[in-house]
């Protein structure tokens, strides 16, 4: 059963029947907002990019994004860049798979971000979501909906972090500005 997350809400990544999750997928989906009579003819493609920033304390130690698809240690993998979106109502347009058992012990937080590489604001995006899936069985565990749009070009979506020997997830949902994950770093730091 999936949990619809609210901004700031946290969930444990312990399976309901006991045991820890081993592999999770953070999925991102979206569609271009179509408004008005001529929307189909004038709709622009929107290229949202998902990134995973790996931290040891407050130090960034690695990043996974469309130009670096696999973390240096192999524990985090981006499935590839989608430059137009389109799923938006269930399927993932971009995904990042995290093998929690392979994440090096010094990495204590993985922050997921999304940015509009083409520069459109979230007012021009609809049906955008971020979801966490148990990759071993395909069960959706949590979903965070990017409701309300906004005049920002990026979001700090969520983070998974070590806590009491296990992993937890926190929905962050903070708007930010930037076309790339590098642009977002100053906005990410307060959430570490």
PDB file of C-alpha atoms in Angstrom:
ATOM      1  CA  UNK A   1       0.000   0.000   0.000  1.00  0.00           C
ATOM      2  CA  UNK A   2       1.405   3.361  -1.055  1.00  0.00           C
ATOM      3  CA  UNK A   3       1.584   6.410   1.214  1.00  0.00           C
ATOM      4  CA  UNK A   4       0.868   9.847  -0.258  1.00  0.00           C
ATOM      5  CA  UNK A   5       3.557  11.977   1.329  1.00  0.00           C
ATOM      6  CA  UNK A   6       3.106  15.544   2.450  1.00  0.00           C
ATOM      7  CA  UNK A   7       5.982  18.008   2.540  1.00  0.00           C
ATOM      8  CA  UNK A   8       8.235  17.181   5.493  1.00  0.00           C
ATOM      9  CA  UNK A   9       6.642  13.775   6.158  1.00  0.00           C
ATOM     10  CA  UNK A  10       8.984  10.878   6.905  1.00  0.00           C
ATOM     11  CA  UNK A  11       8.607   7.138   6.379  1.00  0.00           C
ATOM     12  CA  UNK A  12      10.722   4.207   7.478  1.00  0.00           C
ATOM     13  CA  UNK A  13      12.142   2.003   4.758  1.00  0.00           C
ATOM     14  CA  UNK A  14      11.555  -1.149   6.793  1.00  0.00           C
ATOM     15  CA  UNK A  15       9.257  -3.658   5.082  1.00  0.00           C
ATOM     16  CA  UNK A  16       5.848  -4.092   6.679  1.00  0.00           C
ATOM     17  CA  UNK A  17       6.523  -7.812   7.238  1.00  0.00           C
ATOM     18  CA  UNK A  18       9.891  -7.066   8.821  1.00  0.00           C
ATOM     19  CA  UNK A  19      13.307  -6.736   7.273  1.00  0.00           C
ATOM     20  CA  UNK A  20      14.940  -3.889   5.443  1.00  0.00           C
ATOM     21  CA  UNK A  21      14.346  -2.777   1.892  1.00  0.00           C
ATOM     22  CA  UNK A  22      17.343  -3.644  -0.229  1.00  0.00           C
ATOM     23  CA  UNK A  23      16.780  -1.891  -3.560  1.00  0.00           C
ATOM     24  CA  UNK A  24      14.538   1.144  -4.096  1.00  0.00           C
ATOM     25  CA  UNK A  25      13.693   3.153  -7.187  1.00  0.00           C
ATOM     26  CA  UNK A  26      12.952   6.847  -7.079  1.00  0.00           C
ATOM     27  CA  UNK A  27      10.721   7.522 -10.086  1.00  0.00           C
ATOM     28  CA  UNK A  28       9.879  10.894 -11.615  1.00  0.00           C
ATOM     29  CA  UNK A  29       6.996  11.527 -13.995  1.00  0.00           C
ATOM     30  CA  UNK A  30       5.518  14.640 -15.622  1.00  0.00           C
ATOM     31  CA  UNK A  31       3.593  16.101 -18.524  1.00  0.00           C
ATOM     32  CA  UNK A  32       3.724  19.494 -20.189  1.00  0.00           C
ATOM     33  CA  UNK A  33       0.754  21.616 -19.057  1.00  0.00           C
ATOM     34  CA  UNK A  34      -1.609  22.279 -21.927  1.00  0.00           C
ATOM     35  CA  UNK A  35      -3.833  25.307 -21.516  1.00  0.00           C
ATOM     36  CA  UNK A  36      -6.125  27.031 -23.949  1.00  0.00           C
ATOM     37  CA  UNK A  37      -7.545  26.193 -27.373  1.00  0.00           C
ATOM     38  CA  UNK A  38      -4.219  26.091 -29.258  1.00  0.00           C
ATOM     39  CA  UNK A  39      -2.325  24.241 -26.531  1.00  0.00           C
ATOM     40  CA  UNK A  40      -1.738  21.088 -28.586  1.00  0.00           C
ATOM     41  CA  UNK A  41      -0.103  23.062 -31.380  1.00  0.00           C
ATOM     42  CA  UNK A  42       2.018  25.308 -29.166  1.00  0.00           C
ATOM     43  CA  UNK A  43       3.018  23.001 -26.303  1.00  0.00           C
ATOM     44  CA  UNK A  44       6.782  23.017 -25.753  1.00  0.00           C
ATOM     45  CA  UNK A  45       8.746  20.004 -24.676  1.00  0.00           C
ATOM     46  CA  UNK A  46       9.805  20.078 -21.050  1.00  0.00           C
ATOM     47  CA  UNK A  47      13.026  18.335 -20.040  1.00  0.00           C
ATOM     48  CA  UNK A  48      12.967  17.607 -16.316  1.00  0.00           C
ATOM     49  CA  UNK A  49      16.065  15.924 -14.911  1.00  0.00           C
ATOM     50  CA  UNK A  50      16.252  13.722 -11.837  1.00  0.00           C
ATOM     51  CA  UNK A  51      19.501  13.665  -9.864  1.00  0.00           C
ATOM     52  CA  UNK A  52      20.728  11.857  -6.745  1.00  0.00           C
ATOM     53  CA  UNK A  53      23.304  13.644  -4.602  1.00  0.00           C
ATOM     54  CA  UNK A  54      25.269  11.403  -2.227  1.00  0.00           C
ATOM     55  CA  UNK A  55      26.512  12.991   1.003  1.00  0.00           C
ATOM     56  CA  UNK A  56      28.810  12.011   3.832  1.00  0.00           C
ATOM     57  CA  UNK A  57      27.693  14.447   6.500  1.00  0.00           C
ATOM     58  CA  UNK A  58      27.512  17.786   4.692  1.00  0.00           C
ATOM     59  CA  UNK A  59      30.124  16.845   2.092  1.00  0.00           C
ATOM     60  CA  UNK A  60      28.956  15.873  -1.392  1.00  0.00           C
ATOM     61  CA  UNK A  61      30.865  12.722  -2.346  1.00  0.00           C
ATOM     62  CA  UNK A  62      29.164  11.695  -5.614  1.00  0.00           C
ATOM     63  CA  UNK A  63      26.258  12.521  -7.896  1.00  0.00           C
ATOM     64  CA  UNK A  64      24.154  10.520 -10.311  1.00  0.00           C
ATOM     65  CA  UNK A  65      22.446  12.400 -13.143  1.00  0.00           C
ATOM     66  CA  UNK A  66      21.951  12.229 -16.922  1.00  0.00           C
ATOM     67  CA  UNK A  67      25.680  12.723 -17.650  1.00  0.00           C
ATOM     68  CA  UNK A  68      26.967  10.414 -14.875  1.00  0.00           C
ATOM     69  CA  UNK A  69      24.536   7.497 -14.861  1.00  0.00           C
ATOM     70  CA  UNK A  70      26.230   5.293 -12.243  1.00  0.00           C
ATOM     71  CA  UNK A  71      27.768   6.307  -8.914  1.00  0.00           C
ATOM     72  CA  UNK A  72      31.488   5.654  -8.580  1.00  0.00           C
ATOM     73  CA  UNK A  73      30.794   2.735  -6.213  1.00  0.00           C
ATOM     74  CA  UNK A  74      27.977   1.319  -8.385  1.00  0.00           C
ATOM     75  CA  UNK A  75      25.266   1.517  -5.711  1.00  0.00           C
ATOM     76  CA  UNK A  76      23.155   4.217  -7.444  1.00  0.00           C
ATOM     77  CA  UNK A  77      22.094   4.043 -11.102  1.00  0.00           C
ATOM     78  CA  UNK A  78      20.144   6.477 -13.309  1.00  0.00           C
ATOM     79  CA  UNK A  79      18.133   4.644 -15.976  1.00  0.00           C
ATOM     80  CA  UNK A  80      18.583   7.378 -18.605  1.00  0.00           C
ATOM     81  CA  UNK A  81      17.529  10.843 -19.642  1.00  0.00           C
ATOM     82  CA  UNK A  82      13.980  11.564 -20.828  1.00  0.00           C
ATOM     83  CA  UNK A  83      13.811  14.919 -22.583  1.00  0.00           C
ATOM     84  CA  UNK A  84      10.050  15.276 -23.047  1.00  0.00           C
ATOM     85  CA  UNK A  85       8.176  13.574 -20.182  1.00  0.00           C
ATOM     86  CA  UNK A  86       4.746  12.305 -20.938  1.00  0.00           C
ATOM     87  CA  UNK A  87       3.919   9.513 -18.502  1.00  0.00           C
ATOM     88  CA  UNK A  88       2.881  11.821 -15.690  1.00  0.00           C
ATOM     89  CA  UNK A  89      -0.021   9.710 -14.470  1.00  0.00           C
ATOM     90  CA  UNK A  90       1.684   6.583 -13.244  1.00  0.00           C
ATOM     91  CA  UNK A  91       4.708   5.506 -15.219  1.00  0.00           C
ATOM     92  CA  UNK A  92       8.140   6.925 -14.572  1.00  0.00           C
ATOM     93  CA  UNK A  93       9.785   9.174 -17.140  1.00  0.00           C
ATOM     94  CA  UNK A  94      13.132   9.024 -15.325  1.00  0.00           C
ATOM     95  CA  UNK A  95      14.251   6.686 -12.551  1.00  0.00           C
ATOM     96  CA  UNK A  96      17.139   6.372 -10.141  1.00  0.00           C
ATOM     97  CA  UNK A  97      17.716   2.932  -8.604  1.00  0.00           C
ATOM     98  CA  UNK A  98      19.510   2.702  -5.259  1.00  0.00           C
ATOM     99  CA  UNK A  99      20.935  -0.558  -3.928  1.00  0.00           C
ATOM    100  CA  UNK A 100      20.800   0.388  -0.240  1.00  0.00           C
ATOM    101  CA  UNK A 101      22.991  -2.560   0.788  1.00  0.00           C
ATOM    102  CA  UNK A 102      25.799  -1.411  -1.518  1.00  0.00           C
ATOM    103  CA  UNK A 103      25.792   2.259  -0.490  1.00  0.00           C
ATOM    104  CA  UNK A 104      29.172   2.842   1.209  1.00  0.00           C
ATOM    105  CA  UNK A 105      28.951   3.217   4.994  1.00  0.00           C
ATOM    106  CA  UNK A 106      30.307   6.780   4.910  1.00  0.00           C
ATOM    107  CA  UNK A 107      27.356   7.901   2.720  1.00  0.00           C
ATOM    108  CA  UNK A 108      24.590   8.770   5.151  1.00  0.00           C
ATOM    109  CA  UNK A 109      22.192  10.765   2.927  1.00  0.00           C
ATOM    110  CA  UNK A 110      21.041  10.654  -0.678  1.00  0.00           C
ATOM    111  CA  UNK A 111      19.109  13.737  -1.777  1.00  0.00           C
ATOM    112  CA  UNK A 112      16.884  13.542  -4.859  1.00  0.00           C
ATOM    113  CA  UNK A 113      16.372  16.673  -6.910  1.00  0.00           C
ATOM    114  CA  UNK A 114      14.519  17.554 -10.078  1.00  0.00           C
ATOM    115  CA  UNK A 115      15.257  20.525 -12.288  1.00  0.00           C
ATOM    116  CA  UNK A 116      13.912  21.944 -15.528  1.00  0.00           C
ATOM    117  CA  UNK A 117      16.904  21.743 -17.844  1.00  0.00           C
ATOM    118  CA  UNK A 118      14.954  23.609 -20.542  1.00  0.00           C
ATOM    119  CA  UNK A 119      14.148  26.399 -18.072  1.00  0.00           C
ATOM    120  CA  UNK A 120      10.347  26.201 -17.852  1.00  0.00           C
ATOM    121  CA  UNK A 121       8.808  26.766 -14.446  1.00  0.00           C
ATOM    122  CA  UNK A 122       6.641  24.207 -12.676  1.00  0.00           C
ATOM    123  CA  UNK A 123       3.623  26.290 -13.697  1.00  0.00           C
ATOM    124  CA  UNK A 124       4.162  24.744 -17.128  1.00  0.00           C
ATOM    125  CA  UNK A 125       4.293  21.181 -15.781  1.00  0.00           C
ATOM    126  CA  UNK A 126       1.350  19.031 -14.768  1.00  0.00           C
ATOM    127  CA  UNK A 127       0.916  15.593 -13.233  1.00  0.00           C
ATOM    128  CA  UNK A 128       4.461  15.747 -11.851  1.00  0.00           C
ATOM    129  CA  UNK A 129       5.313  13.271  -9.118  1.00  0.00           C
ATOM    130  CA  UNK A 130       8.152  11.560  -7.360  1.00  0.00           C
ATOM    131  CA  UNK A 131       7.634   8.040  -6.044  1.00  0.00           C
ATOM    132  CA  UNK A 132       9.559   5.426  -4.120  1.00  0.00           C
ATOM    133  CA  UNK A 133       9.213   1.815  -5.267  1.00  0.00           C
ATOM    134  CA  UNK A 134      10.477  -1.436  -3.736  1.00  0.00           C
ATOM    135  CA  UNK A 135      12.464  -2.581  -6.761  1.00  0.00           C
ATOM    136  CA  UNK A 136      12.439  -6.229  -5.654  1.00  0.00           C
ATOM    137  CA  UNK A 137       8.660  -6.575  -6.127  1.00  0.00           C
ATOM    138  CA  UNK A 138       7.529  -3.376  -7.911  1.00  0.00           C
ATOM    139  CA  UNK A 139       5.367  -2.205  -4.985  1.00  0.00           C
ATOM    140  CA  UNK A 140       4.979   1.560  -4.728  1.00  0.00           C
ATOM    141  CA  UNK A 141       5.798   2.563  -1.164  1.00  0.00           C
ATOM    142  CA  UNK A 142       5.317   6.306  -1.258  1.00  0.00           C
ATOM    143  CA  UNK A 143       4.359   9.068  -3.673  1.00  0.00           C
ATOM    144  CA  UNK A 144       4.995  12.782  -3.452  1.00  0.00           C
ATOM    145  CA  UNK A 145       2.896  14.882  -5.829  1.00  0.00           C
ATOM    146  CA  UNK A 146       4.236  18.203  -7.048  1.00  0.00           C
ATOM    147  CA  UNK A 147       0.945  20.033  -6.760  1.00  0.00           C
ATOM    148  CA  UNK A 148       0.353  23.688  -7.357  1.00  0.00           C
ATOM    149  CA  UNK A 149       3.117  24.365  -9.863  1.00  0.00           C
ATOM    150  CA  UNK A 150       5.007  27.515  -9.056  1.00  0.00           C
ATOM    151  CA  UNK A 151       7.380  30.009 -10.619  1.00  0.00           C
ATOM    152  CA  UNK A 152      10.441  27.927  -9.775  1.00  0.00           C
ATOM    153  CA  UNK A 153      12.540  25.754 -12.077  1.00  0.00           C
ATOM    154  CA  UNK A 154      13.593  23.054  -9.605  1.00  0.00           C
ATOM    155  CA  UNK A 155      12.558  21.070  -6.542  1.00  0.00           C
ATOM    156  CA  UNK A 156      14.512  19.405  -3.794  1.00  0.00           C
ATOM    157  CA  UNK A 157      12.251  16.369  -3.770  1.00  0.00           C
ATOM    158  CA  UNK A 158      13.206  13.966  -1.007  1.00  0.00           C
ATOM    159  CA  UNK A 159      16.060  12.268   0.733  1.00  0.00           C
ATOM    160  CA  UNK A 160      16.831   8.820   2.041  1.00  0.00           C
ATOM    161  CA  UNK A 161      19.086   8.764   5.054  1.00  0.00           C
ATOM    162  CA  UNK A 162      20.547   6.392   7.607  1.00  0.00           C
ATOM    163  CA  UNK A 163      18.824   6.365  10.991  1.00  0.00           C
ATOM    164  CA  UNK A 164      19.254   3.894  13.852  1.00  0.00           C
ATOM    165  CA  UNK A 165      20.952   1.336  11.621  1.00  0.00           C
ATOM    166  CA  UNK A 166      18.294   1.500   8.873  1.00  0.00           C
ATOM    167  CA  UNK A 167      17.128   3.806   6.135  1.00  0.00           C
ATOM    168  CA  UNK A 168      14.306   6.353   6.219  1.00  0.00           C
ATOM    169  CA  UNK A 169      12.819   8.669   3.621  1.00  0.00           C
ATOM    170  CA  UNK A 170      11.792  12.274   4.097  1.00  0.00           C
ATOM    171  CA  UNK A 171       9.692  14.250   1.594  1.00  0.00           C
ATOM    172  CA  UNK A 172      11.299  17.678   1.284  1.00  0.00           C
ATOM    173  CA  UNK A 173       9.370  19.350  -1.543  1.00  0.00           C
ATOM    174  CA  UNK A 174      11.250  22.657  -1.406  1.00  0.00           C
ATOM    175  CA  UNK A 175      11.164  24.868  -4.514  1.00  0.00           C
ATOM    176  CA  UNK A 176      14.495  26.079  -5.876  1.00  0.00           C
ATOM    177  CA  UNK A 177      16.002  27.719  -8.928  1.00  0.00           C
ATOM    178  CA  UNK A 178      18.380  26.137 -11.386  1.00  0.00           C
ATOM    179  CA  UNK A 179      18.788  24.164 -14.588  1.00  0.00           C
ATOM    180  CA  UNK A 180      21.272  21.639 -13.134  1.00  0.00           C
ATOM    181  CA  UNK A 181      21.999  19.921  -9.836  1.00  0.00           C
ATOM    182  CA  UNK A 182      25.057  22.188  -9.441  1.00  0.00           C
ATOM    183  CA  UNK A 183      22.750  25.213  -9.366  1.00  0.00           C
ATOM    184  CA  UNK A 184      20.761  23.581  -6.553  1.00  0.00           C
ATOM    185  CA  UNK A 185      23.611  22.841  -4.141  1.00  0.00           C
ATOM    186  CA  UNK A 186      23.148  26.000  -1.995  1.00  0.00           C
ATOM    187  CA  UNK A 187      19.440  25.137  -1.580  1.00  0.00           C
ATOM    188  CA  UNK A 188      20.196  21.477  -0.723  1.00  0.00           C
ATOM    189  CA  UNK A 189      22.623  22.166   2.149  1.00  0.00           C
ATOM    190  CA  UNK A 190      19.950  23.311   4.695  1.00  0.00           C
ATOM    191  CA  UNK A 191      18.212  19.913   4.296  1.00  0.00           C
ATOM    192  CA  UNK A 192      21.239  17.838   5.316  1.00  0.00           C
TER     193      UNK A 192
END
